[in-house]
Coordinates of C-alpha atoms in Angstrom, one line a residue:
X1 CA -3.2 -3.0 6.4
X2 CA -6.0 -1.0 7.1
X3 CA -8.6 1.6 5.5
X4 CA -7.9 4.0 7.8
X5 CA -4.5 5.5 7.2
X6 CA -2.5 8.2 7.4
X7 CA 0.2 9.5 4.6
X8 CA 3.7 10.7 5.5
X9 CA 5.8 12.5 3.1
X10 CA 9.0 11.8 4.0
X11 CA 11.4 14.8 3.0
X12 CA 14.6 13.5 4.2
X13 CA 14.5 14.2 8.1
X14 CA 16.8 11.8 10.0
X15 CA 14.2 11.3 12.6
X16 CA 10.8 11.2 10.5
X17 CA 9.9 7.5 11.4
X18 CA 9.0 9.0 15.1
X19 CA 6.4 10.7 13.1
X20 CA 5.0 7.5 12.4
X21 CA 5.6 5.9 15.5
X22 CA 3.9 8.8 17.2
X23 CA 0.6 8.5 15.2
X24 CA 0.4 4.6 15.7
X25 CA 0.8 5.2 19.3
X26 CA -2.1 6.9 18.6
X27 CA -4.0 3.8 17.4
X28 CA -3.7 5.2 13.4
X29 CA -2.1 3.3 11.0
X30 CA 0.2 5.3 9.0
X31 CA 2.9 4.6 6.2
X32 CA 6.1 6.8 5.1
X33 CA 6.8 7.2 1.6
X34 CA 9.3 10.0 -0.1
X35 CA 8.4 13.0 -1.0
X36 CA 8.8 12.8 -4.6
X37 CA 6.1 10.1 -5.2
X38 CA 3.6 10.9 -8.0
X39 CA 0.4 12.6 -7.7
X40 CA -1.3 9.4 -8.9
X41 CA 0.0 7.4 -6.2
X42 CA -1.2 9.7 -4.0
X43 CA -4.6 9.6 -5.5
X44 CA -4.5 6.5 -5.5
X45 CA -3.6 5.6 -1.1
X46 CA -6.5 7.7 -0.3
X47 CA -5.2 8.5 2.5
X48 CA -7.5 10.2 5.5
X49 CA -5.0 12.8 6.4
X50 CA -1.3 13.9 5.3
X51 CA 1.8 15.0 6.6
X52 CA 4.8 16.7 5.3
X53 CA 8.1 15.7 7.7
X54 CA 10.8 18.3 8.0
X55 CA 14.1 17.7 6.2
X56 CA 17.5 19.4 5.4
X57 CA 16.5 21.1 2.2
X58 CA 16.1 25.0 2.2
X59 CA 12.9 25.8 0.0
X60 CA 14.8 29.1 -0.8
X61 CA 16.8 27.1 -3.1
X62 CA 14.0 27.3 -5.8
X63 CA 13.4 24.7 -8.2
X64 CA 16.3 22.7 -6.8
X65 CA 14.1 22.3 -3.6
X66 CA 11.5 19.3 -2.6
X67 CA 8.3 19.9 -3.4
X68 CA 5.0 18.1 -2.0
X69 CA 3.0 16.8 -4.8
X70 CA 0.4 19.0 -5.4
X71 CA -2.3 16.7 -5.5
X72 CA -2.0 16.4 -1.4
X73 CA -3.6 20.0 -1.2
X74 CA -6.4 19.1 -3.4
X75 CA -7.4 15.6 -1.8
X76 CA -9.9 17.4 0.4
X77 CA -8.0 16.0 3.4
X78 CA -6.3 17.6 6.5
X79 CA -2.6 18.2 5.7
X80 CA -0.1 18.8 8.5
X81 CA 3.4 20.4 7.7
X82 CA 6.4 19.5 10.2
X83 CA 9.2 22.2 10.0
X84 CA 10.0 22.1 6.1
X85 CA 6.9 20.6 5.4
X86 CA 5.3 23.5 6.5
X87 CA 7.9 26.0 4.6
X88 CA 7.1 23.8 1.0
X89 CA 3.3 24.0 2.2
X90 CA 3.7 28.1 2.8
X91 CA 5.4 28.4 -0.6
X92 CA 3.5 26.0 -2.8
X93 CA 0.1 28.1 -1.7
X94 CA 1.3 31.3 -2.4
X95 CA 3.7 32.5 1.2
X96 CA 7.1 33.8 1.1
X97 CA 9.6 31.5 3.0
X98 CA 13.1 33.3 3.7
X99 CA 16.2 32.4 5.0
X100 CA 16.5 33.4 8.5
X101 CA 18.6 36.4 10.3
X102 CA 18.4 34.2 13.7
X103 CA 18.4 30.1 13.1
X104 CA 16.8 28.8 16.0
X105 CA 17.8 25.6 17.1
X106 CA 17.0 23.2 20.3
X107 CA 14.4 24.1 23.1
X108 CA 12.1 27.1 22.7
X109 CA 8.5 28.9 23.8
X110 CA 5.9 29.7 21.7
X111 CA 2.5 31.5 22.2
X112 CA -0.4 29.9 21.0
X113 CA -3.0 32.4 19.0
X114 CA -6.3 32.3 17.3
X115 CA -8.5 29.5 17.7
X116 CA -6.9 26.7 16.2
X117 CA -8.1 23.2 16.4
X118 CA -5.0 21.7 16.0
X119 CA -3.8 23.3 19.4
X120 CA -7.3 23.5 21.3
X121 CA -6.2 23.7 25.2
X122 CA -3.2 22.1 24.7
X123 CA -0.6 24.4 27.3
X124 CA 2.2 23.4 29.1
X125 CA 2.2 26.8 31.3
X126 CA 0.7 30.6 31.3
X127 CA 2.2 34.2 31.0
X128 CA 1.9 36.6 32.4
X129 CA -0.9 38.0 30.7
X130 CA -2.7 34.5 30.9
X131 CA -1.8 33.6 27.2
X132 CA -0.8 30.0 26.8
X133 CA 2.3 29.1 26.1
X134 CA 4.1 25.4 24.9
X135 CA 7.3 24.1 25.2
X136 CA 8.7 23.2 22.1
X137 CA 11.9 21.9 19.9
X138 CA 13.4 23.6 17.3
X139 CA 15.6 23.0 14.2
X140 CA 15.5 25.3 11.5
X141 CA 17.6 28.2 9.5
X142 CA 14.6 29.4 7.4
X143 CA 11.5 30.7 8.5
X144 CA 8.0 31.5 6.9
X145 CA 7.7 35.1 6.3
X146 CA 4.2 36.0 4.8
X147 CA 1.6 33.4 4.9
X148 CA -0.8 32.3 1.9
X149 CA -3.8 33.3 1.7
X150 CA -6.7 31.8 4.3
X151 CA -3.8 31.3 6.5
X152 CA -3.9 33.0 9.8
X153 CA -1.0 32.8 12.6
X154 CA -1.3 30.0 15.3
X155 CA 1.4 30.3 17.0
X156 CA 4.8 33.0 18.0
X157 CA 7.6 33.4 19.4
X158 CA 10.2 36.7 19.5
X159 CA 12.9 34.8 16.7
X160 CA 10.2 33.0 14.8
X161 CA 6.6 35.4 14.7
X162 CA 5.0 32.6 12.4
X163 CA 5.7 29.5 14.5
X164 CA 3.2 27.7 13.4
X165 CA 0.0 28.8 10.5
X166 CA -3.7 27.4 10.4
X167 CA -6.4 27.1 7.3
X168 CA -9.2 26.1 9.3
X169 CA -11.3 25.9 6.4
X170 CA -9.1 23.4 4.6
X171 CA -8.1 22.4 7.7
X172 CA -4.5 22.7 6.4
X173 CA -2.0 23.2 9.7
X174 CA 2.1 24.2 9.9
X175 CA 4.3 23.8 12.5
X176 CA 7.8 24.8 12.5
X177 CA 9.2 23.2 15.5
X178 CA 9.0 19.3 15.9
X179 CA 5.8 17.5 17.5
X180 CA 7.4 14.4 17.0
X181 CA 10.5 14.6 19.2
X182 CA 9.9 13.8 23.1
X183 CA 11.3 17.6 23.7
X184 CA 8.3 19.1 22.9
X185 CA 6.0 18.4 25.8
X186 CA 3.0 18.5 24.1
X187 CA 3.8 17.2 21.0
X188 CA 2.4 13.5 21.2
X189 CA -0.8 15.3 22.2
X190 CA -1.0 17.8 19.2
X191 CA 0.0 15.0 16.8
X192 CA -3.1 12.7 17.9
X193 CA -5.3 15.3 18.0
X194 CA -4.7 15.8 14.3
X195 CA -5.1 12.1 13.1
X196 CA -8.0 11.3 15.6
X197 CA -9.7 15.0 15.8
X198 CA -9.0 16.3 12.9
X199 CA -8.8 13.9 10.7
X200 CA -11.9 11.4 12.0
X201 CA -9.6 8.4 12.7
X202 CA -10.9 5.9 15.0
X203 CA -7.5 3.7 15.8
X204 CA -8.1 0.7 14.7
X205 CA -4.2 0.3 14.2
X206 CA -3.9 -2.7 17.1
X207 CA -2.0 -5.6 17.3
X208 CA -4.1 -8.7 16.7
X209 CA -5.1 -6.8 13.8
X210 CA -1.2 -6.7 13.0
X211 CA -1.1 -10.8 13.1
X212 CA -4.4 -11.2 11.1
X213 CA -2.7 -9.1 8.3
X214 CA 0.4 -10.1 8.7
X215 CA 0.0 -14.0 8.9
X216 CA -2.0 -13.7 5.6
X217 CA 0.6 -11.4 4.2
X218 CA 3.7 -14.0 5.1
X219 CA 1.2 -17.4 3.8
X220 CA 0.6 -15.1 0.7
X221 CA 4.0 -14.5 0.0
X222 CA 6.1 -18.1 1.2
X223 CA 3.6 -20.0 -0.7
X224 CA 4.7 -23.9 -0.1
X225 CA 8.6 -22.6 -0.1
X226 CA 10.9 -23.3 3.0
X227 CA 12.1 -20.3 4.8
X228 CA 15.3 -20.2 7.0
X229 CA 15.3 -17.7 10.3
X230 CA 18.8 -16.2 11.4
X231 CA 17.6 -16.5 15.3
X232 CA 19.8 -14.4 17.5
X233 CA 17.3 -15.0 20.6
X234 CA 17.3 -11.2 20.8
X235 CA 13.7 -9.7 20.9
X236 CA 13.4 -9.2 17.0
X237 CA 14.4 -12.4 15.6
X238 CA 12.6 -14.2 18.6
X239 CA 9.3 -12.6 17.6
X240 CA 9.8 -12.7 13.9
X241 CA 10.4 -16.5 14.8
X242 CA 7.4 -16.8 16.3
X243 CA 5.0 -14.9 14.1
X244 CA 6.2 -16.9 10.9
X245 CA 5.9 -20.1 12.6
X246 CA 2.5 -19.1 13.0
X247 CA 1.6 -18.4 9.9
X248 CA 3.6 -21.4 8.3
X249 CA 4.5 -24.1 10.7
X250 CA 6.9 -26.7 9.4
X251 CA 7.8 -24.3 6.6
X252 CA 10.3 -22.5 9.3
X253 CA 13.7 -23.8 10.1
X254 CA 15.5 -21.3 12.3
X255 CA 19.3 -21.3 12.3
X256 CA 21.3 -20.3 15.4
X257 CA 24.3 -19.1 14.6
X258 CA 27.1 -19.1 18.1
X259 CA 29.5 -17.1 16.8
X260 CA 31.4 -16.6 19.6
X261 CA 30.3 -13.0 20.7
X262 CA 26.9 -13.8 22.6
X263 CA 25.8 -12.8 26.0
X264 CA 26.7 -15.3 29.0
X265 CA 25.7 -18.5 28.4
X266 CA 23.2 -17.1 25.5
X267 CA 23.5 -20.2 23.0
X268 CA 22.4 -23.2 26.5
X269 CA 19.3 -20.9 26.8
X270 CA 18.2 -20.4 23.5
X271 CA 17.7 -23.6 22.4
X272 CA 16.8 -24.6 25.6
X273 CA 13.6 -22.0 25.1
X274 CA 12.9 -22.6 21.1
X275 CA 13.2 -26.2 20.9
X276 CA 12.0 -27.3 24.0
X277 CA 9.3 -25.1 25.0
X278 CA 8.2 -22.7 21.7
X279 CA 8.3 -26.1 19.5
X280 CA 10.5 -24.6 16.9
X281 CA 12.5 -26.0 14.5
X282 CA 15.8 -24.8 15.1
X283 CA 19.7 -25.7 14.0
X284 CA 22.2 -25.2 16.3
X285 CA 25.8 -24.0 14.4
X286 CA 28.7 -23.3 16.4
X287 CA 30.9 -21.4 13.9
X288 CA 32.8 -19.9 17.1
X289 CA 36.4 -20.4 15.7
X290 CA 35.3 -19.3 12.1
X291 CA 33.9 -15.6 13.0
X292 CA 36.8 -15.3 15.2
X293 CA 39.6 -15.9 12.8
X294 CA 37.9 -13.7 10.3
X295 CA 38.1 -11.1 13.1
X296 CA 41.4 -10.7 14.2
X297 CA 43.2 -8.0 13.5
X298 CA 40.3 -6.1 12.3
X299 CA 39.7 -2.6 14.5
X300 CA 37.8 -0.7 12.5
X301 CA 33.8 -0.7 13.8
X302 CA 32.5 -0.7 10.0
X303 CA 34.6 -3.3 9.0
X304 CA 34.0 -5.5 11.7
X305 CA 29.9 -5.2 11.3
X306 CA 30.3 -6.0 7.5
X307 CA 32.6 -9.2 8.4
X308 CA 30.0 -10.4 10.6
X309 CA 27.0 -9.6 8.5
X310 CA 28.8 -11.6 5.6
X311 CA 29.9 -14.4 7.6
X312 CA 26.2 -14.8 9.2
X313 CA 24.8 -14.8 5.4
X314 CA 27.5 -17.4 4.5
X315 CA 26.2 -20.1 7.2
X316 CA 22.8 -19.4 6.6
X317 CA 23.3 -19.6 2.3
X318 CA 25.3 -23.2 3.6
X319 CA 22.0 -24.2 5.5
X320 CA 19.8 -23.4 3.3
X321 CA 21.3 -25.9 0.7
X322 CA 20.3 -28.6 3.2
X323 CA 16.7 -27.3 2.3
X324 CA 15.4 -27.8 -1.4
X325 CA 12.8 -26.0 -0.9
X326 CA 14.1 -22.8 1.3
X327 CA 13.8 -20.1 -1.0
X328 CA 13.7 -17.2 1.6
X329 CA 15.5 -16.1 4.3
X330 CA 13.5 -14.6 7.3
X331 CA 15.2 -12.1 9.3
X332 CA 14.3 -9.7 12.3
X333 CA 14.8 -6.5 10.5
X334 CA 12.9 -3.4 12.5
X335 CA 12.7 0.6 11.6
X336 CA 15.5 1.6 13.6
X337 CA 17.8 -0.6 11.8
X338 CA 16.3 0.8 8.2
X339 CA 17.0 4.5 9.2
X340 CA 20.3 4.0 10.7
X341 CA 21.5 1.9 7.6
X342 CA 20.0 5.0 5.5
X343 CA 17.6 2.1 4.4
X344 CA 14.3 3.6 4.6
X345 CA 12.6 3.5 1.2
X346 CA 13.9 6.6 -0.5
X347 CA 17.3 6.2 1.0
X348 CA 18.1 9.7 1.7
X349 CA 19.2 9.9 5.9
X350 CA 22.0 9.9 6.3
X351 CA 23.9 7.0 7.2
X352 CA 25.0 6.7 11.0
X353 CA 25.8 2.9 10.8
X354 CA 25.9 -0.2 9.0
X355 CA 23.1 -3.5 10.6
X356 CA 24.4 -6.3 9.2
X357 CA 21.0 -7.2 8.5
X358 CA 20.4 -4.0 6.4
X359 CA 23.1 -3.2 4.7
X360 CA 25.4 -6.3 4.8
X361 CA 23.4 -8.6 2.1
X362 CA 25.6 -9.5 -0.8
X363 CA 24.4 -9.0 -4.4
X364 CA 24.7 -12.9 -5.0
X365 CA 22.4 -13.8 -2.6
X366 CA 20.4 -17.1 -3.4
X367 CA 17.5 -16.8 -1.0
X368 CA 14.7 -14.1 -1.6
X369 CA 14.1 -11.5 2.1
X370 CA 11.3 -11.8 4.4
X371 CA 11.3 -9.1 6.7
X372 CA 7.5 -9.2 8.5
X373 CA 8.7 -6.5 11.4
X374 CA 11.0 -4.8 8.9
X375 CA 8.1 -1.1 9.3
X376 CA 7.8 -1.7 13.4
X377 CA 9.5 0.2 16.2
X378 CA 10.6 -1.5 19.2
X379 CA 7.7 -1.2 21.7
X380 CA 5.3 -2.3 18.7
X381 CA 7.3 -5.7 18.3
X382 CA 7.1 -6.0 22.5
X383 CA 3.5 -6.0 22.0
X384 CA 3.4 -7.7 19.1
X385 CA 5.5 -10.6 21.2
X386 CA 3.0 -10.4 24.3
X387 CA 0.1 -10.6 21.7
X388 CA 1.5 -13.7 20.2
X389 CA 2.3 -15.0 24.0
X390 CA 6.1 -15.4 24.1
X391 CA 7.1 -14.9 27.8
X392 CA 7.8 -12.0 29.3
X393 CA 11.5 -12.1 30.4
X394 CA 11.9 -12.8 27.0
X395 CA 10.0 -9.7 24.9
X396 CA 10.9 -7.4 27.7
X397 CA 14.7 -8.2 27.4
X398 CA 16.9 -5.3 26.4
X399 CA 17.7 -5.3 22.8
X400 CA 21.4 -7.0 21.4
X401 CA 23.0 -6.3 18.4
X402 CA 23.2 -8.9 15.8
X403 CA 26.8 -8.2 15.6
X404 CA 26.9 -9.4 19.1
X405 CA 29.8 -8.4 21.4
X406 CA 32.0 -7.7 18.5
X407 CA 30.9 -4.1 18.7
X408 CA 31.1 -4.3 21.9
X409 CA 35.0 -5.1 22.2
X410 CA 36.3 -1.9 21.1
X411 CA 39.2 -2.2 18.4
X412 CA 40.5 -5.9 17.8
X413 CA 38.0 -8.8 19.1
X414 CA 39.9 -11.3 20.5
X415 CA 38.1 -14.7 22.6
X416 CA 40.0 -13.3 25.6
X417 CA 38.8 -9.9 25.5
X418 CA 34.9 -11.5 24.8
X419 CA 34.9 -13.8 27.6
X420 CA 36.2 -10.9 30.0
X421 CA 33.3 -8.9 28.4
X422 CA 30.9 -11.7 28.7
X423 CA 31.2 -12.0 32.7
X424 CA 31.5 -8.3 33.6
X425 CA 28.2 -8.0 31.2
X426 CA 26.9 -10.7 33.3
X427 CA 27.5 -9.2 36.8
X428 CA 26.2 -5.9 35.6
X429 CA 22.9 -6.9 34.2
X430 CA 22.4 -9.2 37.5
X431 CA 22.5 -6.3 39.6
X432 CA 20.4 -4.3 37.7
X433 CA 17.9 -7.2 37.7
X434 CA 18.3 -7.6 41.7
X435 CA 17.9 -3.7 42.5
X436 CA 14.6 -3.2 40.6
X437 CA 16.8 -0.8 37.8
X438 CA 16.7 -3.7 34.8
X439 CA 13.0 -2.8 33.8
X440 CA 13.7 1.0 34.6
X441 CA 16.0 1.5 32.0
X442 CA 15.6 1.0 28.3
X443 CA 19.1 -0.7 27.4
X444 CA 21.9 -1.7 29.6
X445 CA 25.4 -3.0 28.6
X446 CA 29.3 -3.6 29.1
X447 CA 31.7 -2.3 26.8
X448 CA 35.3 -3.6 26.4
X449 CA 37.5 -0.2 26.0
X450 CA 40.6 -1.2 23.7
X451 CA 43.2 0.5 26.8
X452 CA 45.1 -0.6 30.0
X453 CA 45.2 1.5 33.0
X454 CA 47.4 1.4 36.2
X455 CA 45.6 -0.1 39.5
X456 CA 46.9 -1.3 42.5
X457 CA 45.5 -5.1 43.8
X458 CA 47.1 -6.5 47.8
X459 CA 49.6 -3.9 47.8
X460 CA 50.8 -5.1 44.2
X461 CA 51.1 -3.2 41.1
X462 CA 48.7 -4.2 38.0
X463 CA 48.4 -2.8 34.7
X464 CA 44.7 -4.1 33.3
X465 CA 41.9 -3.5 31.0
X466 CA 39.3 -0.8 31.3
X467 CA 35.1 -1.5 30.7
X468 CA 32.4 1.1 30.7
X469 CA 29.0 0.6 31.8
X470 CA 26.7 2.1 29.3
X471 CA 22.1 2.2 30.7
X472 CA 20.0 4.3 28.7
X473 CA 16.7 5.7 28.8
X474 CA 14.3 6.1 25.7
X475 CA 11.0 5.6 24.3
X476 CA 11.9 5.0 21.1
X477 CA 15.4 4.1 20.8
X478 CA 15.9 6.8 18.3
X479 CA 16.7 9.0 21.2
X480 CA 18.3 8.5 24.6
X481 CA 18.9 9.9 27.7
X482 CA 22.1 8.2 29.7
X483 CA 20.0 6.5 33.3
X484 CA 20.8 8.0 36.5
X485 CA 21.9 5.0 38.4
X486 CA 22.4 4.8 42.1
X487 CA 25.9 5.3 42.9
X488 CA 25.6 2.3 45.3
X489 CA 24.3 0.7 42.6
X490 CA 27.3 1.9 40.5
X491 CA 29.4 1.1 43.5
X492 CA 28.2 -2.3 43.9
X493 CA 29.1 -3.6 40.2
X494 CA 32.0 -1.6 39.9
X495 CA 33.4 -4.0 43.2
X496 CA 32.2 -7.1 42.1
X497 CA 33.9 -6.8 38.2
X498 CA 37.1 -5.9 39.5
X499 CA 37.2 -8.7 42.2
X500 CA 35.7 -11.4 40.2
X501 CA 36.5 -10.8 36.8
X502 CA 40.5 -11.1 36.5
X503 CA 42.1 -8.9 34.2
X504 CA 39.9 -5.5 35.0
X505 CA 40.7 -3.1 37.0
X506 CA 39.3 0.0 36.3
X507 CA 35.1 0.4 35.6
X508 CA 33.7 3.8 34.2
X509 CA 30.3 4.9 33.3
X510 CA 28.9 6.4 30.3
X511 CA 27.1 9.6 30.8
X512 CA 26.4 10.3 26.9
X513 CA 23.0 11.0 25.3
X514 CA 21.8 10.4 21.7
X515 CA 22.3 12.3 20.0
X516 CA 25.4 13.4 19.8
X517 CA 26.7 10.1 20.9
X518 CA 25.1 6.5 19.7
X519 CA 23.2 4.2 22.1
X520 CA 25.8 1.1 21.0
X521 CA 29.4 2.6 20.8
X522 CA 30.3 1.0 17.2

């Protein structure tokens, strides 16, 4: 995609793609590979600069332990270690890395020293001596002990005295706390200083340059074959929609599946905006009563995801068959949905959840994947959709799940308990829209709690269902801060569910960040 580029080393960290996301906010292009790729392929990327992501590994465990290849210290390039990056850097040139008496874990202070490039002026306050200090995160048990030779100290605090090490004349860095996450103030800072400073990168990694590639990537691949588009009219699909259309025309037949778990009226104003004003090819397939009765008397969140992933690839395999000539199946698919499905490319996070557009593909699959978003984060595809002109109302819309409101009813889904959902959603996001909060928060939503509570309506007695109103803040989506409405605001939509939506009687608000808790609750 571009000459200049940047190498990650992924080593396993649940949260490395914000590595990546952080250097192409710096205009870099970058790409994440694992950790245990040969020395030939990296020979062979060239890349400008390297960096090693942290991970849950202990390099104490010896040869059990991920190693960098050794051919990134001998590229002649500038290699940054994250965390265990920089531990398997400090051991592979000759430090001692030990296991720690005092883990250190969450926010934390470190001096700067020396005169490291990698730091510069960067200082979020002084001391009391006038040293500079930065406000960091942490999340480690071992700790770098004696560093290797040419090495000097860059950085300290009282629990970790080697915080972060500097070869200035290999321009080889370590940091053990976390530049990537948005708890360490500075961090976007340091992290583009490397790959622009350091490393002599111009940022050329833009957007229009994203559509030339990519338009020639998708016309390379499709050939003359037909490809079918699951279109959700959530911001992913709708974009993907959009930049294959542009690359192949008539090629593209989207599919619109209504299964019955939408937002409000979702399925008049989708086709109204494809077919009539985008000029897309789209089929409309209400399979409302089929998703359903595959649904009932399912509860588990897991279960219900896979259902709904295997149902949407069922209607799409049925209308592709229309098609002779469809031989690929286009979907929306975007980073957070790799890393959450442990899908990212050595397959070794974790898994939090399953995206039915990840990990819900059945082996006997007749239709080949094309996935042109599948390595963008969330504000890249925005752009991407304001770059390709799709209105704004539509790429600024906060992000649905393809599982729709099914994960959104907790426990059993049931067409009662959706359309309840459905019109309390409704009310909720038109406030927001009406008190200037929509575009102030990241992701706003209803959820259907699976309990009854006690209330009292006109001096009667009633025993009704519960919802809880969920708004987030993030900047990446792989973190999140709960939004601090107004509690008139609260007030407001709280009254106006429980008098016009019969059958609720009780709203609550979620105050939960991510982590520990998930932005979606299933």
């Amino acid at each position: 995609m571009s000459r200049q580029k940047i190498l990650i080393l992924d080593f396993g960290a649940q949260y490395v793609q914000l590595i990546a996301r952080r250097v192409r906010e710096a205009g870099v292009y970058c790409e994440l590979h694992p950790w245990d790729v040969t020395d030939q392929f990296v020979r062979e990327f060239a890349p400008q600069g390297v960096i090693l992501s942290g991970g849950p590994a202990s390099v104490t465990a010896g040869h059990e332990a991920p190693r960098a290849p050794q051919s990134v210290f001998e590229l002649g390039v500038p290699v940054l270690g994250i965390c265990y990056g920089m531990q398997t850097m400090a051991a592979q040139l000759g430090g001692q890395v030990e296991n720690a008496t005092v883990r250190e874990f969450g926010h934390a202070t470190v001096q700067t020293l020396g005169e490291s490039s990698l730091f510069g002026e960067l200082c979020d306050q002084k001391g009391p001596r006038g040293e500079s200090l930065l406000s960091v995160w942490m999340s480690h048990g071992d700790k770098v002990t004696s560093l290797p030779s040419g090495f000097f100290i860059s950085a300290a605090n009282t629990v970790t005295p080697i915080a972060a090490m500097t070869d200035e004349t290999r321009h080889f860095y370590g940091v053990q706390f976390h530049p990537e996450v948005t708890h360490t103030v500075q961090g976007k800072a340091l992290l583009t200083r490397f790959v622009r400073d350091i490393c002599g990168l111009g940022g050329d990694w833009t957007m229009p340059h994203f559509i030339t590639q990519a338009v020639q990537a998708i016309r390379a691949q499709v050939g003359t074959d037909d490809v079918i588009l699951g279109l959700s009219g959530g911001v992913d699909s709708s974009v993907a929609a959009v930049l294959i259309h542009k690359a192949i025309g008539s090629q593209l037949t989207c599919v619109f599946v209504d299964h019955g778990l939408l937002r409000y009226r979702e399925a008049e104003e989708v086709m109204a905006t494809f077919g009539q004003h985008l000029g897309l090819k789209v089929i409309h397939v209400d399979a409302r009563e089929t998703f359903m009765g595959h649904l009932a008397g399912v509860t588990d969140p897991e279960q219900k995801r896979k259902i709904i992933g295997r149902e949407f690839v069922e209607v799409f395999q049925r209308e592709a068959g229309c098609l002779p000539q469809a031989k690929w199946l286009a979907q929306g698919t975007i980073y957070p949905d790799v890393i959450e499905s442990a899908g990212s490319k050595n397959g070794k996070a974790q898994n939090i959840k399953s995206h039915h557009n990840v990990g819900g593909l059945p082996e006997t699959l007749h239709l080949k994947l094309l996935e042109p978003l599948r390595d963008l984060f969330k504000d890249e595809v925005r752009a991407l959709g304001v770059e390709l002109g799709l209105p704004s109302e539509m790429v600024h819309r906060h992000p649905f799940p393809g599982p729709g409101m099914g994960v959104r009813v907790l426990g059993e889904v049931s067409p009662h308990f959706v359309d309840l959902l459905q019109r309390a959603d409704a009310i909720f996001i038109e406030e927001l829209r009406s008190s200037g909060w929509y575009d102030q928060v990241s992701q706003a939503f209803v959820v259907f709690l699976p309990v009854r509570s006690v209330g009292v309506m006109g001096d009667g007695r009633t025993y009704e269902h519960v919802v809880a109103l969920r708004a987030v803040v993030t900047s990446d989506f792989m973190t999140a801060h709960w939004a601090e409405l107004p509690y008139d605001l609260l007030g407001k939509v709280s009254n106006r569910i429980i008098n016009e939506v019969r059958g609720i009687n009780r709203v609550v608000y979620d105050v939960s960040g991510k982590p520990p808790a998930t932005i979606e609750w299933e």
